[in-house]
Amino acid sequence: MIEEIKSSVVELNSATARTYCTFHLQNGLYGIDALAVKEITVLPCITPIPHAPPEVRGYVNLRGQIVLVLDSNQIVSGISSTLGPDSRLIVCRAHLGDPFGILADGIGDIWELNDDKIEKYEVGAFTEETAACFSREELIFGMGKLEGGLLAILDARRLLPIIEAVIEHNFKKTYHRTGSLALENRHEKS
Amino acid sequence: MVEKSQPDSALLELFRAELETHAETLNAGLISLEKDPNQPKCVEGLMRAAHSIKGAAKIVGFEATVKVAHLMEDCFVAAQAGQIRLESGAVDALLQGVDALGRLTTPAESSAKGDSAEEIQLDQLLSRISAVRQGQSQSIEISATRPPESLPETSPPDPLPHTAENIEKKSSRQIEVTLDEFILEAKEHLSGMVNELLELEKSGGEWEPRHIDRLFRAIHSVKGGAGFFGCRVVESLAHALEEIFDELRHREGVSIESSLIDIVLAAVDRMMVLVDDIRRSNDADVSELLRRINGLGKNEPLIGLRNPSASASTMPVVFPAAKDAAIPTMERSASLRVSVSLVDRLMTLAGELVLARNQALRSIDDGTEAMRPVLQKLDAVTSELQGAVTQVRMQPVGNLFAKFPRLVRDLARQLNKQIRLETKGTEVELDKGVLELLSDPLTHLIRNGCDHGIESAAERQQVGKPEIGKISLSASQLGGQICIEVRDDGRGLDFERIKDKAVRSGIRTIEELSRATKKELLDLILLPGFSTAHSVSEVSGRGVGMDVVKINIEQLGGTLEIDSLSGNGTIFSLRVPLTLAIIPCLMVAVEGQRYAIPQKDLEELICLHPQLTSATVETADDREFVRLRDRLLPLVRLGEVFAHPRPFNADRQSEIAEKFRNKAIATPDALNKPCSETSNVIDATLLAAVKSGSRRFGIIVDEILKSEEIVVKPMHSSLKPLGCYSGTTIMGDGRVALILNVEGIARHAGIRFSECLSEQNATDGCSIGEDRLALLFEHGPREQFAVPLSDIRRLVIADRCKIERIGEREFISIDGVPTSILRLDRFLRVSAESGSGMLFLILPKKAAQPLAISATAILDVATLPENLATDVFRAEGVLGTAMLRGRVTLALDFARLAESAESADRFFARSDGSNHSKARILLVEDTQFFQELIGRHLKEAGYEITVAVNGLEALRLLETQTFDLIISDIEMPIMDGWIFAQAVRQNPSWRGMPLLALTTINSSESREKAKRCGFDGYLVKLDRDELLSAVSEILILRECVQDNSPAGGES
């Protein structure tokens, strides 16, 4: 999984322009590569999943497809999203894994940005121990310089790995606490 | 001429599928020919199959396959013309041919003789088949018993044709490990070679000896390893390459052409693929590649490869098929191969369409009458679409059965017995997934039957049975389930030996066994490690197996039953659901969210209510239990499980136990509350007793909603570590619900009962036999009654204020159905109830009319003893008496009681003069127009109508409801009237049901057919008066028949 994250680091090329779909979270404006977005929809009724980390809000039924809803506020800033009339679900494309979408407090504009308008974050040291918190930091791969402000750009490909890392991390903690019981869990997972 | 490139993978896939189908036909046909050589029709089928294979193989350029198929076709042609007879020797040779066809599925370029062992084998096979063609089956029969042995010196020492067998021979874990190591190592070497070769190519053919040395050493290692493990094909390729490199080493200064590198790379690539699937590598045909490599090394000087254009023309893989212009096209088939995921997607969308339709129906309501017909049409089309898509996943069970004749034949030979296999019901359709999972258990049962069941011919003669043993395999559909029966006419199970074994292995005491019923004894052989075979044989009898078969079937949500008559054979009955995609589940709710518990994990539902039962949740060692029939059932509170993402530890356990202990003490005043339904439910503890493997425990939930058939969808792959769920589903209202994984919950909550203890409990539970469990209740203050649980549909708490009286009779509305209340004191000489306090209603499973027995207290569930005393209290509707829980108990015969109540009702009804105004008619009709029209006519005449859109749905309705008459259309989707009528007639409980055909077809043949299929009458659509008079005639007739034989039909 670590390899996956590493390999998913976006290569920036100053010549190319990308389109970003922007949305509001509690901490400001965020963007995601429009090519990763399948659709944006009003939130259907969410079924919570007990035992899933807070980053996972639940399941929704989107025209017969069961879509996992990720709480983007929780992922980005550790604060649970509050659903309101402007809340939307940004559903990601199938090539990113099993169907999932992220919550947005509101939808912003579509921006086209040349890669040279984006300042890339540095990739830090990466170890198994820091996987959970580290991957959360690595979710944002750079800052886009818009005329009116800054745009934090999310890498959609790292969303599911983050969830997996959090779940794995939780299991590991359990392992330290209750020993063999959790070992069984891990065993089953593999 | 157009050059053909390598056939694309899709085409090859298609070819393999085609080959498989025809190979099955060939196998089946040949085996049936062996039994009776005089079957011209069968030979014709074989000829066509061989011909089809030949044609298809030509298109994809499988020359060897073409040859074998061609020769086989010749044989069949000759046999058909009467020139030769296909005796068992010949059949053997031809069957080997079929096997070879299966193996030869890689393109071979030409008929040129290669030196690989594969080809030699092929030649031997071909000559054997040619011998058959010339009618020399006599001589072949002798050679058939011996596998071809003479292989050339070039072949490796081990002549076994399959590496798989080869490796299995040496099989020990150690070898397995080293084989894995070899695979890894070989792949390392090979990928190193690829890089080296690419480097060489880049350098434009200039090379230094060390490059070639490295290549030589790598391939040499691969060759050595492959030789050691008997991977002949890999070894031969490696050997050929080794020779090339060796030659190059001695020719310094020569530049290497890219064409040579091409070939070497191709060989290396091929070896990579072969090594990946090493166990089947020897099935691969590499003769063409070998020829090219050898051609490089020997015939053509390496320097000669300088001319790039010349070498290029030799490069493309030319398939001989391209040269043959007159290729017969593959038989056009009316079917289409579609990926399962696409079908699943269609399923999903059809389901969504249903939801969208429901929303549309709800949203238009009144005012827009014009929309209604449109929506109704949408409605009908949607349902039909859903049905049709479900059908797509279905496959005839014959596809699975087809492989068994060969199995039985081979086993019979091996065991020196004569066994015939008969299959029935091959057209019955099953979900593909279920079909695949049935393969292993059935194979096991058939092996068992051949090995232990069927006796040797001599033994059979002694006991006066026909020499040839018979195993029959039959499938039939019963409602939503498929029943598969494996029956042999062999020696049957030896009960004495089962008892003996049970005592010796300490599973049961002699005492217990003397009381055990036949069924209990038979169930013993399903226990792990229980085998009664005298000796462990090659085929079966290792004591593993029957329990595995049982577990396999149970995992499918099915059941396995055994019946056996000593000396007269054994019957295994498997019941499996039609499909896995839809499973029956119990919907429960916890904190407002719905969850599904698969029915297969569910044992029973228990309601602990302070007013109804003395059983309560007991706490010990910080764990909660309930006593259920003297067994401790550990409890898990689902709400608490969900509240804590970490598996429970001791602290958590005590915290939970403490929390609920206090709660239990806080609310004991429920007893004094007025009897209204809401307060009753709130104070009750609802639990679902479930089993996970051998463990049993109770899951406490907030609400138990209903049973539902749900479509299973997988969990999101990122959430797979969450062990408490096995999947998701979409509910009727469009929301998602989670399917619980009972095992995961047990693990999470740390259910700890030592396996063997709970195992013992579980088997005890089984041996009680569910048919003997009975519900104990009171009606009047004095007597205790018992009703078999198997007769009870459900229990309802009645609200006394809602009971209505009509003359002598009492009614209450249950789910909107007026249900008459049967008071025991009116039928038996027992005390009457006081008329105050709680009143329960026990609803029977089978009753012609809605009816319920009233009770004032539900006491317990107990096991009825086998022998009831019948002379203590004799009365209509009483099975007998027994001592249960220290009291004399009257065991009731629900069916009898219901009948006497019904006859009383009928009497009342008749005196009203409206004798059949309440008759319930099931109308099976697919077109909405006729549904409306016929329905209206019948409703106007005062009948109650229920509509089913096809036979299948009607069968489902028949299972849950009772009708007085069925009117069925003939032409319907999914299940037409013919099949439906036959199905109705086959079920004993519906045999007497009047069945009327109502169709637009007016021909004497179809009238005849209607009679054959079991219709009582035949009407042509649609004359209102004719219909009504026919209906009333039939109903009056039915009533007379019933009156003449009172209390006869049901029992």
Coordinates of C-alpha atoms in Angstrom, one line a residue, chain B residues 163-460:
Chain B
T163 CA 3.6 -32.4 -14.6
A164 CA 0.8 -32.1 -12.2
E165 CA 0.7 -35.9 -11.7
N166 CA 4.4 -36.0 -11.8
I167 CA 4.7 -33.5 -9.0
E168 CA 1.9 -35.1 -7.0
K169 CA 3.8 -38.4 -7.2
K170 CA 6.7 -36.9 -5.4
S171 CA 4.3 -34.9 -3.4
S172 CA 5.5 -34.0 0.0
R173 CA 5.4 -30.6 1.5
Q174 CA 9.1 -30.2 1.1
I175 CA 8.9 -30.6 -2.7
E176 CA 6.1 -28.2 -2.8
V177 CA 8.2 -25.6 -1.1
T178 CA 11.2 -26.2 -3.3
L179 CA 9.0 -26.1 -6.4
D180 CA 7.8 -22.6 -5.3
E181 CA 11.4 -21.6 -4.9
F182 CA 12.2 -22.9 -8.3
I183 CA 9.4 -20.8 -9.8
L184 CA 10.7 -17.7 -8.2
E185 CA 14.3 -18.5 -9.2
A186 CA 13.4 -19.3 -12.8
K187 CA 11.4 -16.1 -13.1
E188 CA 14.4 -14.2 -11.8
H189 CA 16.7 -15.8 -14.3
L190 CA 14.3 -15.3 -17.2
S191 CA 13.6 -11.6 -16.5
G192 CA 17.3 -11.1 -16.1
M193 CA 17.7 -12.7 -19.6
V194 CA 15.1 -10.4 -21.0
N195 CA 17.0 -7.3 -19.9
E196 CA 20.3 -8.8 -21.2
L197 CA 18.7 -9.5 -24.5
L198 CA 17.3 -6.0 -24.8
E199 CA 20.7 -4.6 -24.0
L200 CA 22.2 -6.8 -26.8
E201 CA 19.6 -5.5 -29.2
K202 CA 20.3 -1.9 -28.3
S203 CA 24.0 -2.4 -28.9
G204 CA 23.1 -3.2 -32.5
G205 CA 24.3 -6.8 -32.4
E206 CA 27.7 -6.1 -31.0
W207 CA 28.4 -8.3 -28.0
E208 CA 31.0 -9.5 -25.7
P209 CA 31.5 -13.1 -24.5
R210 CA 30.4 -12.2 -21.0
H211 CA 27.0 -11.2 -22.2
I212 CA 26.4 -14.6 -23.8
D213 CA 28.0 -16.3 -20.8
R214 CA 25.5 -14.7 -18.5
L215 CA 22.6 -15.8 -20.7
F216 CA 24.0 -19.3 -21.0
R217 CA 24.4 -19.6 -17.2
A218 CA 20.9 -18.3 -16.6
I219 CA 19.2 -20.6 -19.0
H220 CA 21.3 -23.5 -17.8
S221 CA 20.0 -23.1 -14.3
V222 CA 16.4 -22.9 -15.5
K223 CA 17.0 -26.1 -17.5
G224 CA 18.4 -27.9 -14.5
G225 CA 15.5 -26.9 -12.3
A226 CA 12.9 -27.8 -14.9
G227 CA 14.5 -31.1 -15.5
F228 CA 14.5 -31.9 -11.8
F229 CA 10.8 -31.2 -11.4
G230 CA 9.9 -33.0 -14.6
C231 CA 8.6 -29.8 -16.3
R232 CA 9.4 -31.3 -19.7
V233 CA 8.2 -28.5 -21.9
V234 CA 10.1 -25.8 -20.0
E235 CA 13.1 -28.0 -20.1
S236 CA 13.0 -28.6 -23.8
L237 CA 12.7 -24.9 -24.5
A238 CA 15.6 -24.1 -22.1
H239 CA 17.7 -26.8 -23.7
A240 CA 17.2 -25.5 -27.2
L241 CA 18.1 -22.0 -26.1
E242 CA 21.1 -23.3 -24.2
E243 CA 22.4 -24.8 -27.4
I244 CA 22.0 -21.6 -29.3
F245 CA 24.0 -19.7 -26.7
D246 CA 26.6 -22.4 -26.6
E247 CA 27.1 -22.1 -30.3
L248 CA 27.3 -18.3 -30.1
R249 CA 29.9 -18.5 -27.5
H250 CA 32.2 -20.2 -29.9
R251 CA 31.6 -17.7 -32.7
E252 CA 33.0 -14.5 -31.4
G253 CA 32.7 -11.5 -33.6
V254 CA 29.5 -12.5 -35.3
S255 CA 26.8 -9.9 -34.9
I256 CA 23.5 -11.0 -33.7
E257 CA 20.5 -10.1 -35.7
S258 CA 17.4 -8.7 -34.0
S259 CA 15.4 -11.6 -35.6
L260 CA 17.4 -14.0 -33.5
I261 CA 16.7 -11.9 -30.4
D262 CA 13.1 -11.9 -31.4
I263 CA 12.9 -15.6 -31.3
V264 CA 14.9 -16.0 -28.1
L265 CA 12.7 -13.4 -26.5
A266 CA 9.6 -15.2 -27.6
A267 CA 10.9 -18.4 -26.1
V268 CA 11.8 -16.6 -22.8
D269 CA 8.4 -15.0 -22.7
R270 CA 6.8 -18.3 -23.3
M271 CA 8.8 -19.9 -20.5
M272 CA 7.8 -17.1 -18.2
V273 CA 4.1 -17.9 -18.8
L274 CA 4.7 -21.7 -18.4
V275 CA 6.6 -21.2 -15.2
D276 CA 3.8 -19.1 -13.8
D277 CA 1.5 -22.1 -14.1
I278 CA 4.1 -24.8 -13.7
R279 CA 1.6 -27.5 -12.8
R280 CA 0.0 -27.4 -16.1
S281 CA 3.1 -26.4 -18.2
N282 CA 3.4 -29.9 -19.7
D283 CA 0.0 -29.5 -21.3
A284 CA 1.4 -26.7 -23.4
D285 CA 2.4 -27.3 -27.0
V286 CA 5.7 -25.5 -27.9
S287 CA 6.7 -27.7 -30.8
E288 CA 6.3 -24.8 -33.2
L289 CA 8.6 -22.5 -31.1
L290 CA 11.1 -25.3 -30.7
R291 CA 11.2 -25.9 -34.4
R292 CA 12.0 -22.2 -34.9
I293 CA 14.7 -22.2 -32.3
N294 CA 16.2 -25.4 -33.7
G295 CA 16.0 -24.0 -37.2
L296 CA 18.1 -21.1 -36.0
G297 CA 20.6 -23.2 -34.4
K298 CA 21.2 -25.8 -37.0
N299 CA 19.6 -25.4 -40.4
E300 CA 20.2 -21.7 -40.9
P301 CA 23.7 -20.3 -40.3
L302 CA 23.5 -17.4 -37.9
I303 CA 25.3 -15.1 -40.2
G304 CA 22.7 -15.9 -42.8
L305 CA 20.3 -13.9 -40.7
R306 CA 21.9 -10.8 -42.0
N307 CA 19.3 -10.1 -44.6
P308 CA 16.6 -8.4 -42.6
S309 CA 13.9 -8.7 -45.2
A310 CA 14.3 -12.4 -45.7
S311 CA 14.2 -13.0 -42.0
A312 CA 11.2 -10.8 -41.5
S313 CA 9.1 -12.9 -43.8
T314 CA 9.8 -15.9 -41.7
M315 CA 8.9 -14.1 -38.5
P316 CA 5.1 -13.7 -38.5
V317 CA 3.4 -16.7 -37.1
V318 CA 1.5 -18.0 -40.0
F319 CA -1.4 -20.1 -39.3
P320 CA -2.1 -23.0 -41.6
A321 CA -5.7 -22.1 -41.4
A322 CA -5.0 -19.0 -43.5
K323 CA -3.9 -21.2 -46.4
D324 CA -7.1 -23.1 -46.4
A325 CA -9.7 -21.0 -48.0
A326 CA -12.6 -23.4 -47.7
I327 CA -13.0 -23.4 -44.0
P328 CA -16.4 -24.4 -42.8
T329 CA -17.7 -21.6 -40.6
M330 CA -18.4 -22.4 -37.0
E331 CA -21.9 -23.4 -36.3
R332 CA -23.9 -20.4 -35.7
S333 CA -25.4 -20.5 -32.3
A334 CA -28.4 -18.6 -30.9
S335 CA -26.7 -18.0 -27.6
L336 CA -24.3 -15.2 -26.6
R337 CA -21.6 -15.2 -24.0
V338 CA -21.9 -12.3 -21.6
S339 CA -19.7 -11.5 -18.6
V340 CA -21.3 -12.2 -15.2
S341 CA -20.5 -8.7 -14.0
L342 CA -22.5 -7.2 -16.9
V343 CA -25.5 -9.4 -15.9
D344 CA -25.1 -8.3 -12.3
R345 CA -25.1 -4.7 -13.5
L346 CA -28.3 -5.4 -15.4
M347 CA -29.8 -6.9 -12.3
T348 CA -29.0 -3.8 -10.3
L349 CA -30.4 -1.5 -12.9
A350 CA -33.6 -3.5 -13.1
G351 CA -33.9 -3.3 -9.4
E352 CA -33.4 0.5 -9.6
L353 CA -36.0 0.7 -12.2
V354 CA -38.5 -0.9 -9.9
L355 CA -37.6 1.7 -7.2
A356 CA -38.0 4.6 -9.7
R357 CA -41.3 3.2 -10.8
N358 CA -42.5 3.0 -7.2
Q359 CA -41.6 6.6 -6.7
A360 CA -43.3 7.6 -9.9
L361 CA -46.5 5.7 -8.8
R362 CA -46.4 7.4 -5.5
S363 CA -45.8 10.9 -6.8
I364 CA -48.6 11.1 -9.4
D365 CA -51.4 10.0 -7.0
D366 CA -54.7 11.7 -8.1
G367 CA -55.5 14.2 -10.8
T368 CA -53.3 12.8 -13.4
E369 CA -55.4 9.9 -14.5
A370 CA -54.0 10.0 -18.0
M371 CA -50.6 8.9 -16.6
R372 CA -51.9 5.9 -14.9
P373 CA -52.1 3.4 -17.8
V374 CA -48.6 4.5 -18.9
L375 CA -47.2 3.9 -15.5
Q376 CA -49.0 0.6 -15.2
K377 CA -47.4 -0.5 -18.5
L378 CA -44.0 0.7 -17.1
D379 CA -44.8 -1.4 -14.0
A380 CA -45.5 -4.5 -16.0
V381 CA -42.5 -4.1 -18.2
T382 CA -40.3 -3.5 -15.2
S383 CA -41.3 -6.6 -13.4
E384 CA -40.9 -8.7 -16.5
L385 CA -37.5 -7.2 -17.2
Q386 CA -36.4 -8.1 -13.7
G387 CA -37.6 -11.6 -14.1
A388 CA -35.8 -12.0 -17.4
V389 CA -32.6 -10.7 -16.1
T390 CA -32.7 -13.1 -13.2
Q391 CA -33.2 -15.8 -15.8
V392 CA -30.0 -14.9 -17.5
R393 CA -27.9 -16.2 -14.6
M394 CA -29.7 -19.5 -14.7
Q395 CA -28.1 -22.6 -16.2
P396 CA -29.5 -26.1 -16.7
V397 CA -28.3 -28.5 -14.0
G398 CA -27.5 -30.8 -16.9
N399 CA -24.3 -28.8 -17.5
L400 CA -23.1 -30.1 -14.2
F401 CA -24.5 -33.6 -14.5
A402 CA -22.7 -34.0 -17.8
K403 CA -19.4 -34.6 -16.1
F404 CA -20.6 -37.5 -14.0
P405 CA -21.0 -40.3 -16.5
R406 CA -17.3 -40.1 -17.1
L407 CA -16.6 -40.1 -13.4
V408 CA -18.8 -43.1 -12.8
R409 CA -17.3 -45.0 -15.7
D410 CA -13.7 -44.4 -14.6
L411 CA -14.5 -45.3 -11.0
A412 CA -16.4 -48.4 -12.1
R413 CA -13.3 -49.6 -14.0
Q414 CA -11.0 -48.7 -11.2
L415 CA -13.2 -50.6 -8.6
N416 CA -14.0 -53.4 -10.9
K417 CA -17.7 -53.0 -10.6
Q418 CA -20.5 -52.5 -13.1
I419 CA -22.3 -49.2 -12.5
R420 CA -24.8 -47.4 -14.6
L421 CA -25.6 -43.7 -14.0
E422 CA -29.0 -42.3 -14.7
T423 CA -29.8 -38.6 -14.8
K424 CA -33.1 -37.0 -14.6
G425 CA -34.3 -33.4 -14.6
T426 CA -31.3 -32.1 -16.4
E427 CA -33.4 -29.2 -17.7
V428 CA -34.0 -27.8 -14.2
E429 CA -32.3 -24.4 -14.0
L430 CA -30.1 -23.1 -11.3
D431 CA -28.0 -20.0 -10.7
K432 CA -24.5 -20.4 -12.2
G433 CA -22.9 -19.7 -8.8
V434 CA -24.9 -22.4 -7.0
L435 CA -24.1 -24.8 -9.8
E436 CA -20.4 -24.3 -9.4
L437 CA -20.5 -24.8 -5.7
L438 CA -22.5 -28.0 -6.1
S439 CA -19.9 -29.7 -8.1
D440 CA -17.7 -30.8 -5.3
P441 CA -20.3 -32.2 -3.0
L442 CA -22.0 -34.1 -5.8
T443 CA -18.8 -35.5 -7.0
H444 CA -18.1 -36.7 -3.4
L445 CA -21.5 -38.3 -3.0
I446 CA -21.2 -40.1 -6.4
R447 CA -17.7 -41.3 -5.5
N448 CA -19.1 -42.6 -2.2
G449 CA -22.0 -44.3 -3.9
C450 CA -19.6 -46.0 -6.4
D451 CA -17.1 -47.1 -3.7
H452 CA -19.2 -48.0 -0.7
G453 CA -22.7 -48.1 -2.0
I454 CA -22.7 -50.4 -5.0
E455 CA -21.5 -53.9 -4.4
S456 CA -19.4 -56.0 -6.7
A457 CA -21.2 -57.9 -9.4
A458 CA -20.7 -61.2 -7.6
E459 CA -22.1 -59.8 -4.3
R460 CA -25.1 -58.4 -6.1

